[in-house]
Coordinates of C-alpha atoms in Angstrom, one line a residue:
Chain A
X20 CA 39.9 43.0 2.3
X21 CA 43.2 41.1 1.2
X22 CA 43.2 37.6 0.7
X23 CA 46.6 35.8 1.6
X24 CA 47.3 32.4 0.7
X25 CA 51.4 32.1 1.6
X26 CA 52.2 31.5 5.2
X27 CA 55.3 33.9 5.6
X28 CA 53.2 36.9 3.8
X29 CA 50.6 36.2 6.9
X30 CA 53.3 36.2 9.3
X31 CA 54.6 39.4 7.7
X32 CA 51.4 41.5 8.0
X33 CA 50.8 40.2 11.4
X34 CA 54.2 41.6 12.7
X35 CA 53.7 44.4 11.0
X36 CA 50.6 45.5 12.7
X37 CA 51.8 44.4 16.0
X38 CA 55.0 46.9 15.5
X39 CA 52.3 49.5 14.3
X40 CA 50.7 48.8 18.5
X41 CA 47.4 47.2 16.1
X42 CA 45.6 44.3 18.2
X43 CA 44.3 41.3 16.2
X44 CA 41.1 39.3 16.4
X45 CA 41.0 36.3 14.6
X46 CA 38.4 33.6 13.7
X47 CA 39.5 30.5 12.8
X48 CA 37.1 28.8 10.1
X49 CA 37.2 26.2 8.0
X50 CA 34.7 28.0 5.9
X51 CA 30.9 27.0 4.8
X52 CA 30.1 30.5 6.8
X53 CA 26.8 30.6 8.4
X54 CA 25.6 33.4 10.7
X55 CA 27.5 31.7 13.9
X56 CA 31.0 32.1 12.2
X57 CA 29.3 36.0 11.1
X58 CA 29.2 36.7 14.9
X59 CA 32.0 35.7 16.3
X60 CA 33.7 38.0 13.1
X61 CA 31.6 40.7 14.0
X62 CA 32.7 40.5 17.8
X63 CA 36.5 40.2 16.2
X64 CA 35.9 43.8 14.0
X65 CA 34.5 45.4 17.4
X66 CA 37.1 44.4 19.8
X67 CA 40.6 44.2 17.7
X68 CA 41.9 47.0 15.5
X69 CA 42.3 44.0 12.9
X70 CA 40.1 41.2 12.1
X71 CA 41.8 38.3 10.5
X72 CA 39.4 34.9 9.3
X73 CA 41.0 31.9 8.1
X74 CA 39.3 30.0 6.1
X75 CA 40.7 25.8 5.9
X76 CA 39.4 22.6 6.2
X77 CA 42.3 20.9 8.2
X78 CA 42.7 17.5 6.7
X79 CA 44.3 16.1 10.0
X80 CA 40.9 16.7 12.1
X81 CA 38.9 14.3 9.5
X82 CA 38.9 10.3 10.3
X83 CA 39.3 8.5 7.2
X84 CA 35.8 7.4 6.7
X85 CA 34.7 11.1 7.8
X86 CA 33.4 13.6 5.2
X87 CA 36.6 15.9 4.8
X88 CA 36.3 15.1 0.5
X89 CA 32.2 16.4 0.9
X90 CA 32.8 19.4 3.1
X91 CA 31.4 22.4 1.5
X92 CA 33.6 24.5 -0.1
X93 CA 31.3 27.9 -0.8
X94 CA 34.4 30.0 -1.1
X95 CA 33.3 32.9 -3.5
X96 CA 30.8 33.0 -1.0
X97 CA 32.6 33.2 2.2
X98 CA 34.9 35.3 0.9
X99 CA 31.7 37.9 0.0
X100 CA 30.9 37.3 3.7
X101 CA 33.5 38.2 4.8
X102 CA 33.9 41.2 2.5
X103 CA 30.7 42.9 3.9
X104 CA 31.5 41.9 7.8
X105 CA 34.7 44.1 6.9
X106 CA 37.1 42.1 7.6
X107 CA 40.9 42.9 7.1
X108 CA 42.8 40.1 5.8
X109 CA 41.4 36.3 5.0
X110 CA 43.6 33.6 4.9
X111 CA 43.2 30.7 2.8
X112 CA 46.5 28.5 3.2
X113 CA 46.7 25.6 0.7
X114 CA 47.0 21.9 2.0
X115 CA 50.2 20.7 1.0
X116 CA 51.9 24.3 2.5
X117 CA 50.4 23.8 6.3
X118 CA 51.0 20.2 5.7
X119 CA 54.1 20.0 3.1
X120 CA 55.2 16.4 3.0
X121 CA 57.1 14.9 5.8
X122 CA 54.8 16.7 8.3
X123 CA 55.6 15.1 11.6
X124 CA 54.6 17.3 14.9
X125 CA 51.5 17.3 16.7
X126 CA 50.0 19.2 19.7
X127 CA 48.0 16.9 22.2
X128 CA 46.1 17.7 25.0
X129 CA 45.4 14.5 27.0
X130 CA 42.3 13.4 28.9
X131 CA 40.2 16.3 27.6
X132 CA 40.8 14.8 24.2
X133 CA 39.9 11.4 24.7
X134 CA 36.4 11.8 25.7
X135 CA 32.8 12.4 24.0
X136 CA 33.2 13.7 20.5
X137 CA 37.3 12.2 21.5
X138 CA 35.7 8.6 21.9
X139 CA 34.0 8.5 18.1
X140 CA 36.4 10.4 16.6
X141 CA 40.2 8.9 17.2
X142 CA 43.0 11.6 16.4
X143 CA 40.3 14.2 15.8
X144 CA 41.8 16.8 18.5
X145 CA 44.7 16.5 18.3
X146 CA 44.5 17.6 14.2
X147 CA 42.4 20.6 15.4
X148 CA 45.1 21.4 18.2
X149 CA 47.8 21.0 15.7
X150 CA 46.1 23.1 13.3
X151 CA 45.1 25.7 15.6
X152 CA 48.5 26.4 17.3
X153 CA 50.0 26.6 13.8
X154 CA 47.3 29.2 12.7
X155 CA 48.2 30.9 16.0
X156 CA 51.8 31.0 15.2
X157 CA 51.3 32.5 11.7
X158 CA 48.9 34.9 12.5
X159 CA 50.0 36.2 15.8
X160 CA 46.3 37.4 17.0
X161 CA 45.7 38.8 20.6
X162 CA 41.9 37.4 20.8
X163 CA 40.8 34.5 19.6
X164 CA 37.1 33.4 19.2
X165 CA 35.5 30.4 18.5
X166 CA 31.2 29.1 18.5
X167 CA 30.4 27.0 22.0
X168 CA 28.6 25.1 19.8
X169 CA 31.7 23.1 19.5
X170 CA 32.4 23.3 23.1
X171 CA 34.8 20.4 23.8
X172 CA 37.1 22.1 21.1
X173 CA 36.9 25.5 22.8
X174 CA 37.7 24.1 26.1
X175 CA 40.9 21.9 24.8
X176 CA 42.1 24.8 23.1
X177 CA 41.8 26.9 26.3
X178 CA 43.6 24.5 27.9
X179 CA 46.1 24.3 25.2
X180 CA 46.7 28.2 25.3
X181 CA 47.2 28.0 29.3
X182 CA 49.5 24.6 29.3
X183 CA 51.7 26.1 26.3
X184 CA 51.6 29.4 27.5
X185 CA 50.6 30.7 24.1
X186 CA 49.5 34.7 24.7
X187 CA 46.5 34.7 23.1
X188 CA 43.2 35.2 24.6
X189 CA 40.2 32.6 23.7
X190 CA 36.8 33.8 23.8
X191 CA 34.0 31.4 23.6
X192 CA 30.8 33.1 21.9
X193 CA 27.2 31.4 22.7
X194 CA 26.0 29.1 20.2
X195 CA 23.7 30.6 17.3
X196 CA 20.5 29.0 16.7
X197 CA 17.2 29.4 13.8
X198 CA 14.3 30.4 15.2
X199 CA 13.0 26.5 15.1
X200 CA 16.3 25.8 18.0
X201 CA 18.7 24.2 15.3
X202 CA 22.3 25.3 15.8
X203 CA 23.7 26.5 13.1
X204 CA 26.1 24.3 11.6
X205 CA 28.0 24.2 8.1
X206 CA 27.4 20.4 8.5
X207 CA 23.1 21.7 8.3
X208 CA 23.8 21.9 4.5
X209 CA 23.7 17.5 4.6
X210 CA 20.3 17.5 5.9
X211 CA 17.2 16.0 3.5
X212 CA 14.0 17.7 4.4
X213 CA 13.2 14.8 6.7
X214 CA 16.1 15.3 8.3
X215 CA 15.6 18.5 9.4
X216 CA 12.8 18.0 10.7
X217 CA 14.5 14.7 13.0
X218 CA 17.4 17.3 13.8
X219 CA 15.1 19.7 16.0
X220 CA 14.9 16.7 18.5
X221 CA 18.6 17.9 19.3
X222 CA 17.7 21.5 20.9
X223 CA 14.6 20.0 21.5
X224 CA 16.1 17.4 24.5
X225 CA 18.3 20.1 25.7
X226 CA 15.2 22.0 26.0
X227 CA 13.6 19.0 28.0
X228 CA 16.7 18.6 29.9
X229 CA 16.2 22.3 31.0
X230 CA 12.6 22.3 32.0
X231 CA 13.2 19.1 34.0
X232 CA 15.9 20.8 36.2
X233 CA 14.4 24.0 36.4
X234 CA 11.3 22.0 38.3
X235 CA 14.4 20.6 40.9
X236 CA 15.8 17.7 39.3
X237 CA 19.4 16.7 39.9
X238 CA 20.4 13.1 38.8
X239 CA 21.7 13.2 35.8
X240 CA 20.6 9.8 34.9
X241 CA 17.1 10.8 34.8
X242 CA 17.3 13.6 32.6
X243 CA 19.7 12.0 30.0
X244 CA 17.1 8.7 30.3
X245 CA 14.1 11.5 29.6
X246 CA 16.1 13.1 26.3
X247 CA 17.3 9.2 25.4
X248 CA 13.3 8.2 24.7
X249 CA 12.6 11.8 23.0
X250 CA 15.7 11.1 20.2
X251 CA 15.2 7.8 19.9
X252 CA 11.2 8.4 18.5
X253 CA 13.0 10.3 15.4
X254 CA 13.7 7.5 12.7
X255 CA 16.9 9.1 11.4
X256 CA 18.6 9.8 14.4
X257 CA 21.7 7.4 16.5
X258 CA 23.1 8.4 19.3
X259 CA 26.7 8.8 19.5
X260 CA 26.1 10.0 23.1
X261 CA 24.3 12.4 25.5
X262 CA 26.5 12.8 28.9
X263 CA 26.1 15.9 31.4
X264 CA 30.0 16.7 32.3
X265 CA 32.1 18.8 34.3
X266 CA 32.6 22.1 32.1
X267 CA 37.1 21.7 33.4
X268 CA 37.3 18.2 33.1
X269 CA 34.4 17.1 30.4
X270 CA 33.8 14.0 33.2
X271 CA 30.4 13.1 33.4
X272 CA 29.1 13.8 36.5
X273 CA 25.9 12.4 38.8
X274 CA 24.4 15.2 39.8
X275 CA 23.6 17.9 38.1
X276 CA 25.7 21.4 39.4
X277 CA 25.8 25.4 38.1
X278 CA 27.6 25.6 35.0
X279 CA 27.9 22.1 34.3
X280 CA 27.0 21.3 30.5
X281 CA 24.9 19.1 28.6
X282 CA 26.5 17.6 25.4
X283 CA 25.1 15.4 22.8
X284 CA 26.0 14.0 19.3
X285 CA 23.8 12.3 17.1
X286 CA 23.2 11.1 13.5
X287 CA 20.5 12.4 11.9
X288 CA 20.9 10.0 9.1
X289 CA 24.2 10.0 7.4
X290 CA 25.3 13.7 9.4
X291 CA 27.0 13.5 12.9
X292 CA 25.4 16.7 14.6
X293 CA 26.5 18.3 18.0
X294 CA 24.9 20.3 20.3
X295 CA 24.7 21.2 24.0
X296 CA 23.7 23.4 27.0
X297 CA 25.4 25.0 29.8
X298 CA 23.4 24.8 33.3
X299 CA 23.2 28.4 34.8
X300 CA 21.2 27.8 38.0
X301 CA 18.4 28.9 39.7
X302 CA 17.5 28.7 35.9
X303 CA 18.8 28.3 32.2
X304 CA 17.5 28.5 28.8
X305 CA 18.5 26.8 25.4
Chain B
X91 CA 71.1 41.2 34.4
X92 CA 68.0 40.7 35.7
X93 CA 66.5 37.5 36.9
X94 CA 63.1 36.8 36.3
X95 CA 60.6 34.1 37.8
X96 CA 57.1 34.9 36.9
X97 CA 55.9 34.0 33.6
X98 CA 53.8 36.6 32.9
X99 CA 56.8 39.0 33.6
X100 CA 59.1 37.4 31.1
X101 CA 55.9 37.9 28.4
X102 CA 55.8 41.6 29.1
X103 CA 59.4 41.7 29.2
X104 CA 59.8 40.1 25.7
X105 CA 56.7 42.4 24.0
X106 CA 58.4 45.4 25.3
X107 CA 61.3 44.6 23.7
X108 CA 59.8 43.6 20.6
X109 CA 57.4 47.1 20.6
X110 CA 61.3 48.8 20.6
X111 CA 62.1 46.8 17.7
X112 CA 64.9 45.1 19.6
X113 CA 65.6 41.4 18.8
X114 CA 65.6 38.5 21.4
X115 CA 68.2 35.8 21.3
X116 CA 67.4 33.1 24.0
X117 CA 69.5 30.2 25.2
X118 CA 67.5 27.3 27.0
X119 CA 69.4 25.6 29.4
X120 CA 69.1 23.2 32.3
X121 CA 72.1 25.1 34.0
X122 CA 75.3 23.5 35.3
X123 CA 76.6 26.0 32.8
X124 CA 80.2 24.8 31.1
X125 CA 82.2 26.6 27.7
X126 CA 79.2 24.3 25.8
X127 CA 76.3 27.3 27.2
X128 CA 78.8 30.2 27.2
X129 CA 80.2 29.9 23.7
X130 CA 76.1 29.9 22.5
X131 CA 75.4 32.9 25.1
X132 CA 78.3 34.6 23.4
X133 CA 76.5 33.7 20.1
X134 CA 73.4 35.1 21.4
X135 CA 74.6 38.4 22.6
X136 CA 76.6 39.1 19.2
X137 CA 73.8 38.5 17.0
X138 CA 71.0 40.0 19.4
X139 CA 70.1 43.5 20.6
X140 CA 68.6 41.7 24.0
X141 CA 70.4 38.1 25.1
X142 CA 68.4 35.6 26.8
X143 CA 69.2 32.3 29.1
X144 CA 66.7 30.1 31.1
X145 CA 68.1 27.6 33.6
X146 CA 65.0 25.1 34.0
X147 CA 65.5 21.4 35.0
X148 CA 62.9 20.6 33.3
X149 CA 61.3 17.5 34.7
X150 CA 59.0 16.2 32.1
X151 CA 61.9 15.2 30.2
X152 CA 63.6 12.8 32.7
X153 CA 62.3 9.3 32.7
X154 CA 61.1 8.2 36.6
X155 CA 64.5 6.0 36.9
X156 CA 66.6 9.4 35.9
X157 CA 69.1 11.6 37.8
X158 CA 66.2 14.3 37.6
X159 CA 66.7 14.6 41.4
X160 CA 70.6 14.3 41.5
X161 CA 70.6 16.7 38.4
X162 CA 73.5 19.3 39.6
X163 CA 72.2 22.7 40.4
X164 CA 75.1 25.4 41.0
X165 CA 72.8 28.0 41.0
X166 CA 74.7 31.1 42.3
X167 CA 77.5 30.3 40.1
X168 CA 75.3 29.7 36.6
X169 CA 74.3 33.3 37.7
X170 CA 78.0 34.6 38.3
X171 CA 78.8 33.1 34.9
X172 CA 75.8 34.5 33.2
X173 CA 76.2 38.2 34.3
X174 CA 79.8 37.8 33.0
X175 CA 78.8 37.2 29.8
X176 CA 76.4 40.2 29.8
X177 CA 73.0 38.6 29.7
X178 CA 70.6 40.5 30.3
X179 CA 67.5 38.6 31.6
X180 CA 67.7 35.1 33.2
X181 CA 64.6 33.3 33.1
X182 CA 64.2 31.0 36.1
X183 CA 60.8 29.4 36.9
X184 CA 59.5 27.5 39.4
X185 CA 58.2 24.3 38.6
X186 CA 54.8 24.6 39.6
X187 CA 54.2 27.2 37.6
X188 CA 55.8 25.6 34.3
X189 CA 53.7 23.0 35.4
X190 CA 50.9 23.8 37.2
X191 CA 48.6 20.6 38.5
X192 CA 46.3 19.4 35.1
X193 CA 48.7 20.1 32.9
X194 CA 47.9 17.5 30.3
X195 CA 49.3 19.5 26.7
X196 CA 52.3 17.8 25.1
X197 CA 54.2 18.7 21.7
X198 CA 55.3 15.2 19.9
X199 CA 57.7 15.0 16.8
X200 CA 56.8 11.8 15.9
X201 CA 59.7 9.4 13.9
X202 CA 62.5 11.7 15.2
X203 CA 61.3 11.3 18.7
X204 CA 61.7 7.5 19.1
X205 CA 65.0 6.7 17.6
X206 CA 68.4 6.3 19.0
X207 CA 68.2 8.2 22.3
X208 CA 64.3 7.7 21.8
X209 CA 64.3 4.2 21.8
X210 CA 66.6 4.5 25.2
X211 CA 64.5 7.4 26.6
X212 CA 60.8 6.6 26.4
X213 CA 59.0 10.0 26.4
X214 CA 62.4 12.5 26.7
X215 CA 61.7 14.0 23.7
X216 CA 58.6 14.6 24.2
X217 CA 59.6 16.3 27.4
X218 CA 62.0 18.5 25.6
X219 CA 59.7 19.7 22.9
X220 CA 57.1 20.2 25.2
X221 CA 58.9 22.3 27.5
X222 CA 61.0 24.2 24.9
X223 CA 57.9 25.4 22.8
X224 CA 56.6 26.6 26.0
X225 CA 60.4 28.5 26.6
X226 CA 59.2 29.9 23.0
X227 CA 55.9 31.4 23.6
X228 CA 56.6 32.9 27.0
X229 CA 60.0 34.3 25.6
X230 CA 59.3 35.1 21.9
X231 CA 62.6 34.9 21.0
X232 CA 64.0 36.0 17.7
X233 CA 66.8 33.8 17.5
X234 CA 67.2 30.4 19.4
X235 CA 70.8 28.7 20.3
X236 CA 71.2 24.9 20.7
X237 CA 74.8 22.8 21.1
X238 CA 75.5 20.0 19.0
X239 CA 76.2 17.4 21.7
X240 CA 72.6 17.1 21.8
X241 CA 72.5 16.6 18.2
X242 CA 69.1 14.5 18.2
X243 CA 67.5 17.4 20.0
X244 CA 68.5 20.0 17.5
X245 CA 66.8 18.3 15.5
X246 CA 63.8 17.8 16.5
X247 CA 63.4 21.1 18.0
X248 CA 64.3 22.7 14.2
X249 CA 61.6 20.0 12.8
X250 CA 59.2 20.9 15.4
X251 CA 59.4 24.8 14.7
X252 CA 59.3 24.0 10.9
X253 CA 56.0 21.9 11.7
X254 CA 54.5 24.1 13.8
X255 CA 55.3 27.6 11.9
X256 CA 56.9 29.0 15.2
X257 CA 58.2 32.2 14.0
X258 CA 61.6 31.6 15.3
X259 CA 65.2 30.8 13.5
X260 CA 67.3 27.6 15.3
X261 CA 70.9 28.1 15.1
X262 CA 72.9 24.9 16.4
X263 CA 76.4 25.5 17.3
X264 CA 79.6 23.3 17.3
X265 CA 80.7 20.8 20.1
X266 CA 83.0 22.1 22.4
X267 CA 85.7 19.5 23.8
X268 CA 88.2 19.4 26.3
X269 CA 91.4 19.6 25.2
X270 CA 91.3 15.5 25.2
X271 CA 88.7 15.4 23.2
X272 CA 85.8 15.0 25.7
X273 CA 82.4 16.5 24.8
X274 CA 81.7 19.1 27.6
X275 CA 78.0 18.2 29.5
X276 CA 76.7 18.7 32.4
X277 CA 76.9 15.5 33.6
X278 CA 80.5 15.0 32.9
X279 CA 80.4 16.1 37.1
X280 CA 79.3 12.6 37.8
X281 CA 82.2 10.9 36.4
X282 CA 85.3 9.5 38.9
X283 CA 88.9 9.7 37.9
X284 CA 88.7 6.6 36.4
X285 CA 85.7 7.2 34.5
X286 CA 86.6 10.3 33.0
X287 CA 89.3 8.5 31.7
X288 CA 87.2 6.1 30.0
X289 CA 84.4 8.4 29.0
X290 CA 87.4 9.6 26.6
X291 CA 86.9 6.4 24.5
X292 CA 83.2 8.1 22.8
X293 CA 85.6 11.1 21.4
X294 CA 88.5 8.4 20.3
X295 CA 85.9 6.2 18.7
X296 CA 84.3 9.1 16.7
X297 CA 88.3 10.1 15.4
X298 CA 88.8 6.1 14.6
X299 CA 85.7 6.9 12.5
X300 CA 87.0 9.6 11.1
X301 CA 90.0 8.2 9.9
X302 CA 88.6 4.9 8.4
X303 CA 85.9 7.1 6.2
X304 CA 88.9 9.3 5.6
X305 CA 90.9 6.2 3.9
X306 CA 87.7 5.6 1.8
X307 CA 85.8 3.5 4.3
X308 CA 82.2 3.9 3.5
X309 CA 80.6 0.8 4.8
X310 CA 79.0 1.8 7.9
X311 CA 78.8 -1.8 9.2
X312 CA 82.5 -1.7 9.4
X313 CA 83.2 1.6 10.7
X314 CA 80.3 0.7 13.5
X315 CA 82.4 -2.5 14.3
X316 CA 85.6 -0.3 14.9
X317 CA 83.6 1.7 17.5
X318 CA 82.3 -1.0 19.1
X319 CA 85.3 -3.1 19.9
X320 CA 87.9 0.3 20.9
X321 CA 84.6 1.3 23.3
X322 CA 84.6 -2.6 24.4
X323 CA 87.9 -2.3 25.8
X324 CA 86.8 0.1 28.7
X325 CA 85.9 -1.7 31.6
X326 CA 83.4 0.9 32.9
X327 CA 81.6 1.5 29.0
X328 CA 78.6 -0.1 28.0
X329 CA 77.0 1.4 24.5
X330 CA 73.3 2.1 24.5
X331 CA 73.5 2.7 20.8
X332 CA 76.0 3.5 17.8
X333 CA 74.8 4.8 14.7
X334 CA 75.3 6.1 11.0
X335 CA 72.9 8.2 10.1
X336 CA 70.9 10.2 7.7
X337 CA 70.9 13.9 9.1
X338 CA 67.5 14.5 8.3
X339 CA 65.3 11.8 9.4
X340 CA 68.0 10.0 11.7
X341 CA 67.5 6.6 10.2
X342 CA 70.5 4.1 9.8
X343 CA 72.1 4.5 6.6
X344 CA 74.4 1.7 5.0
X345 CA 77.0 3.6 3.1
X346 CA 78.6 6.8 4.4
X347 CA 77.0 10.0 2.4
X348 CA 78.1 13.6 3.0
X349 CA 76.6 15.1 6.0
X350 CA 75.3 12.1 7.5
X351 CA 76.0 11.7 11.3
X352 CA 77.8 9.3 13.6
X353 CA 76.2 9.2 16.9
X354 CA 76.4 7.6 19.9
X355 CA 75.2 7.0 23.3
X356 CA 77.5 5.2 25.9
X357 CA 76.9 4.5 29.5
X358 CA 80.7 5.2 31.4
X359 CA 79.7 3.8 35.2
X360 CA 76.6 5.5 36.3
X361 CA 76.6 8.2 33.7
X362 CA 75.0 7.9 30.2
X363 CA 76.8 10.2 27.9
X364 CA 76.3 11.4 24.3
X365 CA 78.3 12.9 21.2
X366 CA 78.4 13.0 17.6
X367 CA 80.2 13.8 14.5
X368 CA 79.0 15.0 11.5
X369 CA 80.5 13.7 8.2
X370 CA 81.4 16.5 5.8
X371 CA 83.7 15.3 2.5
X372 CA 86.4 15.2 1.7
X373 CA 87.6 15.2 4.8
X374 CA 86.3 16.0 8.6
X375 CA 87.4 16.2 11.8
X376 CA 86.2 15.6 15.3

């Protein structure tokens, strides 16, 4: 495994192992690995001749009151993570080379971007579109994977790669979850023992939500009303919001349809956590 | 030559040509081809194993009061010209599928983007980066060619692949003028007799400039006075904007410095036209 930390050195291998007819798979990280990011590298090693991880915590996608200074930073680690999943090349850009000073362009996609985890968290996309096209430029991959966990950034970069025409192939991999229903999230590591505990009541109204339209119902209000009342009985937890949208258009919708998705963001205390649900009739499971 | 419409064709196209280790030089254009295109086309095929031009009138970057729709469109003879110069693919999409319906992803160089022709032309920029990174990915050009009429474009486009890490190198090429001094555009077809007569007043006013700074002028208040009042005596000109500027960030300086640029923006009747001068010591000439 070769760690690369200049920009034009990453551009030069990629090139190279396109001329040498290699594919790329590459998994976009900004590090704190947990067994989510380890299957969607895993996927990358099986499908690509080369499996590229970039490990970066992009300044631009962090609010100014949001917890870009406390983001773990387990990099021996990772990189050890990384080492055993075999992965080719890791790159581990510094700040003030993605973002050298003057740094003035950014990629926006509108609409998409301005809803659910868009409405609490102004500018947030568009630093993780920004940051994503520039990775994509540098490193050239063919595939491209990303967790559904974080499902509203997988679709805006979808729609990104089709508006822009960038030729790179997204995949989204299904979210990874403990045994207990948790997703796995680097953000987890916040969490007080209490707060784990509250943070089940995430997976747990998703799992509500599902049983509730597996016995026929279909207006959304009453399922979002039914996992309201079961977060709100955790005393650490705040809604940001719970909303059951269009999977294209991330518009929240009345009735409930195949493949439609329920998304949700809550505190648990002082950490923002995300999860959600895609409806697959007749039946679905969290 | 070839002429190409489909996107996806261009992409294969362009990796072929890479996989043979051939480079791509690409000239973006809006067609109504004069010397301004030719002389980079002829630019393109010298330095380039494979020589590329796209004629695209690209909407998105024409405000809704604009001559988008009266844009001239000499089609058969941009070809004529183009297989002359022996290009060898000529990229010619359809709008719809440059812009399918939802497109909603835009590119935004921020500062550059909202002065001088900015300021005049809310959203152009915006338009042309937008459409131009998209000219980038689908073409995956080696080597890209821009005039330097459109100065403030250059630019931003050479910002904008700097920003982004788009693995491609901007040359910009010298104005080319009439024998009177007239910047060659596109839109120099709209101009009457009478008008082309006065549009000569933007070249005259750069080469009054010019010879002030070259007797030691360097207040740029003055030198902007000059121009305003020899422009002031045509009765079809009226100035959007004339400036003295820093080449880098395009803001008004006060004293003349090597390199900066004198720019302009002048309506002549109907027709807004544009041209510039860059300031090299000890002496330059329009």
């Amino acid at each position: 495994m070769r760690t690369i930390r200049n920009i034009q050195e990453m551009l030069n291998c990629s090139k190279k192992a396109h001329l040498q007819r290699k594919t790329i798979g590459f998994v976009p990280t900004m590090g704190a690995l947990h067994e989510g990011h380890l299957t969607l590298i895993r996927q990358a090693r099986k499908e690509n001749d080369i499996c590229i991880v970039s490990i970066f915590v992009n300044p631009v996608q962090f609010g100014l009151k949001e917890d870009f200074k406390q983001y773990p930073r387990p990099i021996k680690n990772d990189l050890n993570l990384c080492r055993k999943q075999g992965v080719d090349f890791i790159f581990l850009p510094k700040t003030n080379q993605m973002y050298p000073e003057g740094f003035k362009t950014f990629v926006t996609v509108e609409e998409l971007s301005n809803q659910l985890c868009g409405k609490f968290r102004s500018g947030h996309f568009r630093g993780v579109t920004t940051v994503v096209l520039k990775l994509f430029n540098i490193l050239q991959p063919d595939i491209v994977y990303f967790g559904a966990k974080d499902i509203q950034q997988a679709i805006i970069i979808k729609k990104m790669v089709k508006d822009l025409n960038v030729p790179v192939k997204i995949k989204i991999m299904p979210i990874i979850r403990q045994h207990n229903g948790l997703a796995l999230s680097s953000r987890n590591l916040y969490l007080s023992k209490e707060e784990r505990k509250d943070a089940l009541v995430l997976s747990q109204a998703l799992g509500a939500a599902r049983n509730l339209i597996n016995t026929g119902v279909k207006d959304t209000q009453k399922i979002l009303s039914l996992m309201r009342r079961l977060i709100n009985t955790k005393r650490t937890a705040k809604i940001d919001y719970i909303s059951i949208v269009d999977s294209d258009t991330l518009k929240s919708i009345k009735v409930v349809v195949d493949n439609c998705l329920i998304v949700l963001a809550v505190w648990i205390g002082k950490t923002r956590l995300i999860d959600n649900a895609e409806v697959s009739f007749p039946q679905f499971y969290v």
